[in-house]
Amino acid sequence: MAGPEELPLPVLTLLRLSGSARREQRPLVVLGGPETSAVRDLALPVAELLGDAVDLVAWDHPGRGYNTARPETPPTDADLAAGLWRVLAEVRAGRSPVWVLGTGRGGAVAAALAAGHPDVVAVPLADDSPRGVTGAVRTAVLGEETAPLAAPAVRPDRGQRREALLLAGVRTPFGRFNGALAGQRPDDLAATALDAVVRRVPGLEPAQVDDVVWGCANQAGEDNRNVGRMAVLLAGWPTAVPATTVNRLCGSSLDAAIHGARAVESGDAAVVVVGGVESMTRAPWVLPKPARGFPAGDVTAVSTALGWRLVNPRMPQEWTVALGPATEVLGERYGISRARQDAFALRSHERAHAAWEAGFYDDLVVPVPGVDLARDEGVRPDVDLDRLARLAPAFTPSGTITAGNASPLSDGAAAVVLADADAAARLGAAPLARIAGRAVVGVDPPDFGFAPVLAADRALARSGIGWDRVGAVELNEAFAVQALACVDAWLARGLRDPALVNDRGGAIALGHPLGASGARLLATLAARLQASGERFGVAAICIGVGQGLAVVLERL
C-alpha cells in the first residue's frame, strides 16, 4: 500500500450539502462510480431523486472526470479507500456513521473503506442505475421499508410553467452520400422540411411561429451563416419569424428540440419549430489560412464531411482518436462480437423495409421537390448475413466494424412543431406527445458511444419513471456495436424487451445526416407511441467528442 503522502487522492466532483448549522442533522452519503467513466453521470440524477433527504458527496477515480491524476502504479482498492477518507475529512464534520456505496470498482472501494473504519457503513447495491442507487439509500440510510423513490408525479404541479407538446413531425427521405439528394443544397432541404411541417398542423401559419431552432453539425459550406434563418427565408416565411442554428454535432436537432421545449415551458414562446439538416455529400473541403503570408510549401485541403479536423495541438491525443477506432475499443470492452453487430445491422434493414412496406413512414416522410426519391435511399431489403460477413473491417485489420454495420454518410432534413397547450387549442391541433424529460451528459471523448445510457438514465429520473415503463426507444445507430452496448446496459436497468429499440429500423439502414437525425428520432418516437398505444418512450443519441442526449416523450 502507498505511504500517506503518495496516496492517489480521489477527487470530489459533486457536493450536495446542507448549511453548516444543519449539516450534522443529515446523513452523509458517499458515492463512487465505475473506473471506466466519470461519476457525475450517475450522481446528478441520484441527487435529484434524493433531494434534501441526505448530504451527497460523489468522487472520481484517478484519470476520470475532474480527476486528472494519472499515477504510474495503479492504485489498489485500499489505496483509494485511504485517500478517500483523507479528502472526506472536512465534509464529514464529525458525523457517524458515514454511508458509502458505489458501482463497479466504486463499490469495491466502498467495501475497503468500511473494512478499515468502524464509522463507515457500506451499502450493497443490487441495481446500479440511478433509481436503484436511490432506492438502496432510502432503504439502508433513511429506513424506508418500501424504498419509495423521490420522483415527481408524471404530471407534477408546475405552477405557471407550461408543458412543451409535440404537434407534428416530418422529414425528407434520407439520401446516400453522392446519391439522389446530392444536387440539393442543405438550406433548400431545410426549407422543404419547414414548409412541410407547418402544413401538418391545422390552422398554423408561418407568421404564428415564435422561433425556429435548427440543428446542423457542419456549417462550413452552403449551411453557413445560420442555416436555420436561411431556411426560413427560402421557405417564403415572413421575415419577422426569427431563427437560430445550434451545433451539438450528431445531436444537433435533438438539442434544438430541447432548446425549443425550454422556450415553450418558460413562456418565452407559444409555438416553436425545431429540426435540423445535413448534406454530408456537399460538405466542403476547407483550406486553413497560413500562420504567415506566402508559405513556400503545399497546403492540404481538409474534408469537413465527418470527424475531427484542424485539431488544436494542445488537445490530449487520446481524446482525438477517430470515431471508428474509439468504438472498436467500446466493442472490446463489452465483448460485443462481429456476428452480433452484423445481425443487428441486418435487423435494422429488415425493420426499416418492413415499416416502409406497412406504410408507417408514409405520413412522416415528404418528397423533395424535383427529386425522384420516395423512400430512404440506404435501406437494403436484399442484404443478408453472408454479404455482411464478407465485408472487410473499416478501421483496424482485426476490427469488427464494417461499412455494413455502421451508419452511412447521408443527406436529409427533419422538423418538429412544439407548442404549449393554449396554442394547440387555438390551432385546433391534437398533440401527439409531451416532452416529459430530457438530459445532456458529457463523458471522456473516446467513450461517446456509451453516453446515451447515462443521458437516458438522467432523463428518466427527471421524468419520474423507470425503464420498466418505457414502451418504445429510438436510439441513433451510429455503429451497431455502440447501439448494442447501450441496449445491453438498458436491459440490465429494466428495459422490458430489446425489440422495443428501433422496431421501425434505425440509422444503419435509414441513414444518419448528422444535423437531422435527432429530429428524426423524436418524430418517429411520437409516431410509434401513437401506433402502439404505449405511454412513454425514449429518444437518445451519442455525440462525437464525448456527449449524449436523451428526451422522454409521454403519449397524449
Coordinates of C-alpha atoms in Angstrom, one line a residue:
M1 CA 0.0 0.0 0.0
A2 CA 1.2 3.5 -0.8
G3 CA 2.5 5.8 2.0
P4 CA 0.3 8.7 3.3
E5 CA 2.0 11.3 1.1
E6 CA 1.8 9.1 -2.0
L7 CA -1.9 8.2 -1.8
P8 CA -3.7 8.7 -5.2
L9 CA -6.4 11.0 -3.9
P10 CA -9.9 10.5 -5.4
V11 CA -11.4 13.9 -6.4
L12 CA -14.8 15.0 -5.1
T13 CA -16.9 16.1 -8.0
L14 CA -20.4 16.7 -6.6
L15 CA -21.1 18.2 -3.2
R16 CA -24.8 18.5 -2.3
L17 CA -24.5 19.7 1.3
S18 CA -26.8 21.4 3.7
G19 CA -25.8 24.6 5.5
S20 CA -23.3 24.2 8.4
A21 CA -26.0 24.7 11.0
R22 CA -28.0 21.7 9.7
R23 CA -25.1 19.6 8.4
E24 CA -25.0 17.3 11.4
Q25 CA -28.7 16.6 11.1
R26 CA -28.5 14.9 7.7
P27 CA -26.9 11.5 6.9
L28 CA -23.7 11.8 4.8
V29 CA -23.8 9.5 1.7
V30 CA -20.6 9.0 -0.3
L31 CA -21.0 7.7 -3.9
G32 CA -18.2 6.3 -6.2
G33 CA -18.7 5.3 -9.8
P34 CA -17.1 2.7 -12.1
E35 CA -13.5 3.0 -13.0
T36 CA -14.4 3.5 -16.7
S37 CA -16.4 6.7 -16.5
A38 CA -17.0 9.9 -14.6
V39 CA -19.2 9.5 -11.6
R40 CA -21.2 12.7 -12.2
D41 CA -23.4 11.0 -14.8
L42 CA -24.7 8.7 -12.1
A43 CA -24.5 11.2 -9.2
L44 CA -26.6 14.0 -10.7
P45 CA -29.8 12.0 -11.2
V46 CA -29.3 10.4 -7.8
A47 CA -29.0 13.8 -6.2
E48 CA -32.2 15.0 -8.0
L49 CA -34.1 11.9 -6.8
L50 CA -32.9 12.2 -3.2
G51 CA -33.5 15.9 -2.9
D52 CA -32.8 17.2 0.6
A53 CA -33.0 13.9 2.3
V54 CA -29.3 13.4 2.6
D55 CA -26.0 15.2 2.1
L56 CA -24.4 13.6 -1.0
V57 CA -20.8 13.5 -2.0
A58 CA -19.5 11.8 -5.2
W59 CA -15.9 11.1 -6.2
D60 CA -14.0 10.3 -9.3
H61 CA -11.2 7.7 -9.9
P62 CA -7.8 8.9 -11.0
G63 CA -7.9 9.7 -14.7
R64 CA -11.7 10.1 -14.8
G65 CA -14.0 13.2 -14.8
Y66 CA -12.4 16.0 -12.9
N67 CA -9.6 13.8 -11.5
T68 CA -6.6 14.4 -13.8
A69 CA -4.2 12.4 -11.7
R70 CA -2.6 9.6 -13.6
P71 CA -0.4 7.5 -11.1
E72 CA 2.3 5.4 -12.6
T73 CA 1.4 2.4 -10.4
P74 CA -2.3 1.5 -10.5
P75 CA -3.8 2.1 -7.0
T76 CA -5.3 -0.7 -5.1
D77 CA -8.8 -0.5 -3.6
A78 CA -7.2 0.0 -0.2
D79 CA -5.1 2.9 -1.6
L80 CA -8.2 4.6 -3.0
A81 CA -10.1 4.0 0.3
A82 CA -7.4 5.6 2.4
G83 CA -7.2 8.5 0.0
L84 CA -10.9 9.0 0.0
W85 CA -11.0 9.0 3.8
R86 CA -8.5 11.9 3.8
V87 CA -10.4 14.1 1.3
L88 CA -13.6 13.4 3.2
A89 CA -12.2 14.8 6.5
E90 CA -13.7 18.3 6.1
V91 CA -17.2 17.3 4.8
R92 CA -17.6 14.5 7.4
A93 CA -18.0 17.2 10.1
G94 CA -17.7 14.5 12.8
R95 CA -20.8 12.6 11.6
S96 CA -21.0 8.9 12.3
P97 CA -21.8 6.7 10.6
V98 CA -20.8 7.7 7.0
W99 CA -22.7 5.7 4.4
V100 CA -20.6 4.7 1.3
L101 CA -21.6 2.9 -1.8
G102 CA -20.6 2.7 -5.4
T103 CA -20.9 1.0 -8.8
G104 CA -18.2 -1.1 -10.4
R105 CA -14.9 -0.5 -8.7
G106 CA -16.5 2.3 -6.7
G107 CA -18.3 -0.4 -4.8
A108 CA -15.1 -2.3 -4.1
V109 CA -13.6 0.9 -2.7
A110 CA -16.6 1.4 -0.5
A111 CA -16.2 -2.1 0.9
A112 CA -12.5 -1.4 1.6
L113 CA -13.3 1.8 3.3
A114 CA -15.9 0.2 5.6
A115 CA -13.5 -2.6 6.4
G116 CA -10.9 -0.1 7.8
H117 CA -13.2 2.3 9.6
P118 CA -15.9 1.4 12.2
D119 CA -17.6 4.7 11.5
V120 CA -18.3 3.7 7.8
V121 CA -21.2 1.6 6.6
A122 CA -21.0 0.1 3.1
V123 CA -24.4 0.0 1.4
P124 CA -24.8 -3.0 -1.0
L125 CA -26.3 -2.4 -4.4
A126 CA -28.4 -4.9 -6.4
D127 CA -29.2 -2.3 -9.1
D128 CA -26.6 0.3 -10.1
S129 CA -29.0 2.5 -12.1
P130 CA -29.8 6.0 -10.5
R131 CA -33.1 4.7 -9.3
G132 CA -31.5 1.6 -7.9
V133 CA -28.9 3.6 -6.0
T134 CA -31.6 5.9 -4.7
G135 CA -33.7 3.0 -3.6
A136 CA -30.7 1.5 -1.7
V137 CA -30.0 4.8 0.1
R138 CA -33.7 5.2 1.1
T139 CA -33.8 1.6 2.4
A140 CA -30.5 1.4 4.2
V141 CA -29.9 5.0 5.2
L142 CA -33.3 6.5 5.7
G143 CA -35.0 3.3 6.9
E144 CA -37.9 3.5 4.4
E145 CA -39.3 -0.1 4.2
T146 CA -40.8 0.2 0.8
A147 CA -38.0 2.4 -0.6
P148 CA -40.2 5.0 -2.3
L149 CA -38.4 7.0 -4.9
A150 CA -38.4 10.8 -4.5
A151 CA -39.6 11.1 -8.1
P152 CA -42.1 13.7 -9.2
A153 CA -45.5 12.5 -10.3
V154 CA -46.0 12.1 -14.0
R155 CA -47.9 15.3 -14.1
P156 CA -46.5 17.4 -11.2
D157 CA -48.0 20.7 -10.2
R158 CA -45.8 23.1 -12.3
G159 CA -47.5 26.3 -11.2
Q160 CA -47.2 28.7 -14.1
R161 CA -44.8 26.5 -16.0
R162 CA -46.2 25.4 -19.4
E163 CA -45.6 22.0 -20.9
A164 CA -44.0 21.5 -24.3
L165 CA -46.3 19.5 -26.6
L166 CA -45.3 17.8 -29.8
L167 CA -47.8 18.6 -32.5
A168 CA -46.3 17.2 -35.7
G169 CA -43.0 15.9 -37.2
V170 CA -41.8 15.3 -40.7
R171 CA -38.6 14.7 -42.6
T172 CA -37.3 14.3 -46.1
P173 CA -36.2 10.9 -47.4
F174 CA -32.6 10.4 -46.4
G175 CA -30.2 10.1 -49.3
R176 CA -27.0 8.2 -49.6
F177 CA -23.6 10.0 -50.0
N178 CA -23.4 11.2 -53.6
G179 CA -26.9 9.8 -54.1
A180 CA -30.3 11.2 -55.1
L181 CA -30.1 14.3 -52.8
A182 CA -26.5 15.2 -53.9
G183 CA -27.8 18.1 -56.0
Q184 CA -29.8 19.7 -53.2
R185 CA -28.3 22.4 -51.1
P186 CA -28.7 21.9 -47.3
D187 CA -30.6 25.2 -46.9
D188 CA -33.1 24.1 -49.6
L189 CA -33.5 20.7 -47.8
A190 CA -34.2 22.6 -44.6
A191 CA -36.7 24.9 -46.3
T192 CA -38.6 21.8 -47.6
A193 CA -38.9 20.4 -44.1
L194 CA -40.0 23.7 -42.6
D195 CA -42.7 24.2 -45.3
A196 CA -44.0 20.6 -44.9
V197 CA -44.2 20.5 -41.1
V198 CA -46.4 23.6 -40.7
R199 CA -48.8 22.1 -43.2
R200 CA -49.3 19.2 -40.8
V201 CA -50.8 21.4 -38.1
P202 CA -54.3 22.7 -38.9
G203 CA -54.6 26.4 -38.7
L204 CA -50.9 27.0 -38.2
E205 CA -49.5 29.8 -40.4
P206 CA -45.7 30.5 -40.5
A207 CA -46.4 34.0 -39.1
Q208 CA -47.6 32.3 -35.9
V209 CA -44.2 30.6 -35.3
D210 CA -42.4 32.5 -32.5
D211 CA -39.0 31.0 -33.2
V212 CA -37.2 28.4 -35.2
V213 CA -34.3 26.4 -33.6
W214 CA -32.4 24.5 -36.1
G215 CA -29.5 22.0 -35.9
C216 CA -26.6 21.5 -38.2
A217 CA -23.3 19.8 -37.5
N218 CA -21.1 21.2 -40.3
Q219 CA -21.8 24.8 -41.1
A220 CA -18.6 25.1 -43.1
G221 CA -20.2 25.4 -46.6
E222 CA -23.6 26.2 -48.0
D223 CA -25.0 25.7 -44.5
N224 CA -23.0 28.6 -43.1
R225 CA -24.3 31.9 -41.5
N226 CA -27.2 30.5 -39.6
V227 CA -28.8 27.9 -41.9
G228 CA -31.9 27.9 -39.9
R229 CA -32.5 31.6 -40.7
M230 CA -31.7 30.9 -44.4
A231 CA -34.2 28.1 -44.5
V232 CA -37.0 30.4 -43.0
L233 CA -36.3 32.9 -45.8
L234 CA -36.1 30.3 -48.5
A235 CA -39.4 28.8 -47.4
G236 CA -41.0 32.1 -48.0
W237 CA -42.0 32.7 -44.4
P238 CA -42.4 36.2 -43.1
T239 CA -39.1 37.9 -42.3
A240 CA -40.5 38.6 -38.8
V241 CA -40.1 34.9 -38.0
P242 CA -36.7 34.6 -36.2
A243 CA -34.4 31.5 -36.3
T244 CA -31.2 30.3 -34.8
T245 CA -28.8 27.4 -35.5
V246 CA -27.3 25.2 -32.9
N247 CA -24.5 22.7 -33.2
R248 CA -24.1 19.7 -30.9
L249 CA -22.7 17.6 -33.8
C250 CA -24.8 14.4 -34.2
G251 CA -27.3 15.5 -31.6
S252 CA -27.9 19.0 -33.0
S253 CA -31.6 18.7 -33.9
L254 CA -32.4 16.8 -30.7
D255 CA -30.6 19.6 -28.9
A256 CA -32.7 22.1 -30.9
A257 CA -35.8 20.3 -29.6
I258 CA -34.6 20.7 -26.0
H259 CA -33.9 24.4 -26.6
G260 CA -37.4 24.8 -28.1
A261 CA -39.1 23.0 -25.3
R262 CA -37.4 25.2 -22.7
A263 CA -38.7 28.3 -24.6
V264 CA -42.2 26.9 -24.6
E265 CA -42.1 25.9 -20.9
S266 CA -40.7 29.2 -19.8
G267 CA -43.4 31.1 -21.6
D268 CA -40.9 32.8 -24.0
A269 CA -42.7 31.2 -27.0
A270 CA -46.0 29.5 -27.7
V271 CA -45.0 27.8 -31.0
V272 CA -41.5 26.8 -31.9
V273 CA -40.4 24.8 -34.9
V274 CA -37.3 22.7 -34.3
G275 CA -35.3 20.4 -36.5
G276 CA -32.1 20.1 -38.5
V277 CA -30.3 19.4 -41.7
E278 CA -27.2 17.9 -43.1
S279 CA -25.7 17.4 -46.6
M280 CA -22.7 15.3 -46.0
T281 CA -22.3 15.0 -49.7
R282 CA -21.9 18.7 -50.2
A283 CA -19.7 19.3 -47.1
P284 CA -16.8 21.4 -48.5
W285 CA -13.1 20.9 -48.2
V286 CA -11.5 23.7 -46.2
L287 CA -8.1 25.3 -46.6
P288 CA -6.7 26.7 -43.4
K289 CA -5.0 30.1 -43.6
P290 CA -1.2 30.0 -43.2
A291 CA 0.3 31.3 -40.0
R292 CA 2.4 33.6 -42.1
G293 CA 1.9 35.1 -45.5
F294 CA 3.3 33.4 -48.7
P295 CA 4.0 29.9 -47.5
A296 CA 6.6 28.1 -49.6
G297 CA 5.2 24.5 -49.2
D298 CA 2.0 22.8 -50.1
V299 CA -1.2 23.3 -48.0
T300 CA -3.6 20.4 -47.6
A301 CA -7.4 20.9 -48.0
V302 CA -9.4 19.1 -45.3
S303 CA -12.7 17.4 -45.8
T304 CA -15.4 18.6 -43.4
A305 CA -17.9 15.7 -44.0
L306 CA -17.2 13.9 -40.8
G307 CA -14.9 13.6 -37.8
W308 CA -12.0 15.6 -36.2
R309 CA -10.2 18.2 -38.3
L310 CA -8.0 21.1 -37.7
V311 CA -7.4 19.8 -34.2
N312 CA -5.8 22.0 -31.5
P313 CA -2.4 20.5 -30.8
R314 CA -3.0 21.1 -27.0
M315 CA -5.8 18.5 -27.1
P316 CA -4.8 15.2 -25.4
Q317 CA -4.0 12.7 -28.2
E318 CA -6.1 10.0 -26.6
W319 CA -9.2 12.3 -26.8
T320 CA -8.8 12.9 -30.6
V321 CA -8.9 9.3 -31.7
A322 CA -11.3 8.9 -34.7
L323 CA -14.9 7.7 -34.0
G324 CA -14.4 4.3 -35.6
P325 CA -11.3 3.2 -33.7
A326 CA -12.8 4.6 -30.5
T327 CA -15.9 2.5 -31.0
E328 CA -13.8 -0.6 -31.7
V329 CA -12.4 -0.2 -28.1
L330 CA -16.0 0.0 -26.8
G331 CA -16.8 -3.3 -28.5
E332 CA -13.7 -4.9 -26.9
R333 CA -14.6 -3.5 -23.5
Y334 CA -18.1 -5.0 -23.6
G335 CA -17.3 -8.2 -25.5
I336 CA -19.6 -7.5 -28.5
S337 CA -18.8 -9.8 -31.4
R338 CA -18.8 -9.1 -35.1
A339 CA -21.6 -11.7 -35.5
R340 CA -23.9 -9.7 -33.1
Q341 CA -23.1 -6.5 -34.9
D342 CA -23.9 -7.9 -38.3
A343 CA -27.1 -9.4 -37.0
F344 CA -28.1 -6.1 -35.6
A345 CA -27.4 -4.3 -38.9
L346 CA -29.5 -6.9 -40.8
R347 CA -32.3 -6.3 -38.3
S348 CA -32.1 -2.5 -39.0
H349 CA -32.6 -3.1 -42.7
E350 CA -35.3 -5.6 -42.2
R351 CA -37.3 -3.5 -39.8
A352 CA -36.9 -0.3 -41.9
H353 CA -38.0 -2.1 -45.1
A354 CA -41.0 -3.7 -43.3
A355 CA -42.0 -0.3 -41.9
W356 CA -41.9 1.3 -45.3
E357 CA -43.9 -1.6 -46.8
A358 CA -46.5 -1.3 -44.0
G359 CA -47.0 2.4 -44.7
F360 CA -45.5 3.6 -41.3
Y361 CA -43.3 6.2 -42.9
D362 CA -45.9 7.5 -45.4
D363 CA -47.0 10.3 -43.1
L364 CA -43.6 11.0 -41.7
V365 CA -41.6 11.5 -44.9
V366 CA -42.3 14.2 -47.5
P367 CA -40.8 14.4 -51.0
V368 CA -38.1 16.8 -52.0
P369 CA -39.3 18.9 -55.0
G370 CA -37.7 18.0 -58.2
V371 CA -36.1 14.8 -56.8
D372 CA -37.2 11.3 -57.7
L373 CA -36.7 9.7 -54.2
A374 CA -39.8 8.4 -52.4
R375 CA -38.0 6.3 -49.7
D376 CA -34.8 6.4 -47.7
E377 CA -32.1 5.5 -50.1
G378 CA -29.9 3.4 -47.8
V379 CA -32.5 0.7 -46.9
R380 CA -31.3 -2.6 -48.4
P381 CA -34.0 -5.2 -48.4
D382 CA -31.7 -7.7 -50.2
V383 CA -28.9 -7.7 -47.6
D384 CA -28.2 -10.9 -45.7
L385 CA -25.7 -12.1 -43.1
D386 CA -23.4 -13.7 -45.7
R387 CA -22.9 -10.5 -47.6
L388 CA -22.4 -8.6 -44.3
A389 CA -19.8 -11.2 -43.1
R390 CA -17.8 -10.7 -46.3
L391 CA -17.2 -7.0 -45.7
A392 CA -13.7 -6.1 -44.6
P393 CA -13.1 -4.2 -41.3
A394 CA -13.2 -0.5 -41.9
F395 CA -10.8 0.9 -39.2
T396 CA -8.3 -1.8 -38.0
P397 CA -7.2 -5.0 -39.7
S398 CA -8.6 -7.2 -36.8
G399 CA -11.6 -4.9 -36.1
T400 CA -15.3 -5.7 -36.2
I401 CA -16.8 -2.5 -37.6
T402 CA -17.5 -2.5 -41.3
A403 CA -19.4 -0.4 -43.8
G404 CA -22.3 -2.8 -43.3
N405 CA -22.7 -2.5 -39.6
A406 CA -22.2 1.3 -39.3
S407 CA -24.4 4.2 -40.3
P408 CA -23.7 5.6 -43.7
L409 CA -22.9 9.2 -44.7
S410 CA -26.2 10.7 -45.6
D411 CA -28.2 13.8 -46.7
G412 CA -31.6 15.0 -45.4
A413 CA -33.6 17.3 -43.1
A414 CA -36.3 16.8 -40.4
A415 CA -38.6 19.2 -38.5
V416 CA -40.9 19.1 -35.5
V417 CA -43.6 21.5 -34.2
L418 CA -43.6 22.2 -30.4
A419 CA -46.3 24.3 -28.7
D420 CA -48.0 25.0 -25.4
A421 CA -51.5 23.8 -24.6
D422 CA -53.1 27.1 -25.2
A423 CA -51.6 27.4 -28.7
A424 CA -52.5 23.9 -29.6
A425 CA -56.1 24.6 -28.6
R426 CA -56.2 27.8 -30.6
L427 CA -54.9 25.9 -33.7
G428 CA -57.3 23.0 -33.2
A429 CA -54.4 20.6 -33.1
A430 CA -54.4 17.3 -31.2
P431 CA -50.9 17.0 -29.5
L432 CA -49.1 13.7 -30.1
A433 CA -47.0 13.8 -27.0
R434 CA -45.4 16.0 -24.4
I435 CA -41.7 16.3 -23.5
A436 CA -41.6 14.7 -20.1
G437 CA -37.9 14.8 -19.5
R438 CA -34.6 15.5 -21.2
A439 CA -30.9 15.4 -20.3
V440 CA -27.4 16.0 -21.8
V441 CA -24.3 14.4 -20.4
G442 CA -20.6 14.6 -21.1
V443 CA -18.1 11.7 -21.0
D444 CA -14.4 11.2 -22.0
P445 CA -14.4 11.8 -25.8
P446 CA -13.5 8.2 -26.7
D447 CA -16.4 6.9 -24.6
F448 CA -19.0 8.9 -26.6
G449 CA -20.8 5.7 -27.8
F450 CA -22.0 4.8 -24.3
A451 CA -23.2 8.3 -23.4
P452 CA -26.8 7.7 -24.4
V453 CA -27.0 5.2 -21.5
L454 CA -26.2 7.9 -19.0
A455 CA -28.3 10.6 -20.7
A456 CA -31.3 8.3 -20.7
D457 CA -30.8 7.5 -17.0
R458 CA -30.9 11.2 -16.2
A459 CA -33.8 12.0 -18.4
L460 CA -35.9 9.1 -17.0
A461 CA -35.1 10.2 -13.4
R462 CA -36.3 13.7 -14.3
S463 CA -39.5 12.3 -15.8
G464 CA -40.2 10.3 -12.6
I465 CA -40.3 6.9 -14.3
G466 CA -38.0 3.9 -14.8
W467 CA -37.1 1.6 -17.7
D468 CA -39.9 -0.7 -16.8
R469 CA -42.5 1.8 -18.0
V470 CA -40.8 2.6 -21.3
G471 CA -42.6 1.1 -24.3
A472 CA -40.5 2.4 -27.2
V473 CA -36.9 3.5 -27.8
E474 CA -35.4 5.4 -30.7
L475 CA -31.6 5.1 -30.5
N476 CA -29.4 6.5 -33.2
E477 CA -27.4 3.7 -34.6
A478 CA -24.1 5.4 -35.2
F479 CA -22.5 1.9 -35.1
A480 CA -24.1 -1.5 -34.4
V481 CA -21.5 -2.1 -31.6
Q482 CA -22.3 1.2 -30.0
A483 CA -26.1 0.6 -30.2
L484 CA -25.7 -2.9 -28.7
A485 CA -23.6 -1.6 -25.8
C486 CA -26.5 0.8 -25.0
V487 CA -29.2 -1.8 -25.4
D488 CA -27.4 -4.3 -23.2
A489 CA -27.0 -1.6 -20.5
W490 CA -30.7 -0.7 -20.7
L491 CA -31.8 -4.3 -20.4
A492 CA -29.7 -4.5 -17.2
R493 CA -31.5 -1.4 -16.0
G494 CA -35.0 -2.8 -16.6
L495 CA -35.9 -2.3 -20.2
R496 CA -38.5 -5.0 -20.9
D497 CA -37.5 -6.2 -24.4
P498 CA -34.7 -5.3 -26.8
A499 CA -37.3 -5.4 -29.6
L500 CA -38.6 -2.1 -28.3
V501 CA -35.5 -0.4 -29.6
N502 CA -35.8 0.8 -33.2
D503 CA -38.5 -1.5 -34.3
R504 CA -39.0 0.6 -37.5
G505 CA -35.4 0.4 -38.4
G506 CA -32.5 2.7 -37.5
A507 CA -29.7 4.8 -38.9
I508 CA -27.7 1.9 -40.2
A509 CA -30.5 1.4 -42.8
L510 CA -32.3 4.8 -42.9
G511 CA -29.1 6.9 -42.8
H512 CA -27.5 9.4 -40.5
P513 CA -27.5 13.0 -41.8
L514 CA -25.9 14.4 -38.7
G515 CA -27.9 17.5 -38.0
A516 CA -31.2 15.9 -38.9
S517 CA -31.0 12.6 -37.0
G518 CA -32.2 13.9 -33.6
A519 CA -35.4 15.3 -35.0
R520 CA -36.0 12.1 -37.0
L521 CA -35.7 10.1 -33.7
L522 CA -38.2 12.4 -32.0
A523 CA -40.8 12.4 -34.8
T524 CA -40.5 8.6 -35.2
L525 CA -40.8 8.0 -31.5
A526 CA -44.0 10.1 -31.3
A527 CA -45.5 8.2 -34.2
R528 CA -44.5 4.8 -32.7
L529 CA -46.2 5.7 -29.4
Q530 CA -49.4 6.7 -31.2
A531 CA -49.4 3.5 -33.2
S532 CA -48.6 1.1 -30.3
G533 CA -50.6 2.9 -27.5
E534 CA -47.6 2.7 -25.2
R535 CA -47.4 5.7 -22.9
F536 CA -43.6 6.5 -22.6
G537 CA -40.7 6.4 -25.0
V538 CA -37.1 7.5 -25.1
A539 CA -35.1 9.1 -27.9
A540 CA -31.3 9.0 -27.4
I541 CA -28.2 9.8 -29.4
C542 CA -24.5 9.6 -29.0
I543 CA -22.3 12.6 -30.0
G544 CA -18.7 12.8 -31.0
V545 CA -16.2 14.4 -28.6
G546 CA -17.9 12.7 -25.7
Q547 CA -21.6 13.8 -25.2
G548 CA -25.0 12.2 -25.2
L549 CA -28.6 13.4 -25.3
A550 CA -31.9 11.9 -24.4
V551 CA -35.6 13.0 -24.4
V552 CA -38.5 11.2 -22.8
L553 CA -41.9 11.5 -24.5
E554 CA -45.3 10.8 -23.0
R555 CA -48.0 10.0 -25.4
L556 CA -51.2 12.1 -25.2

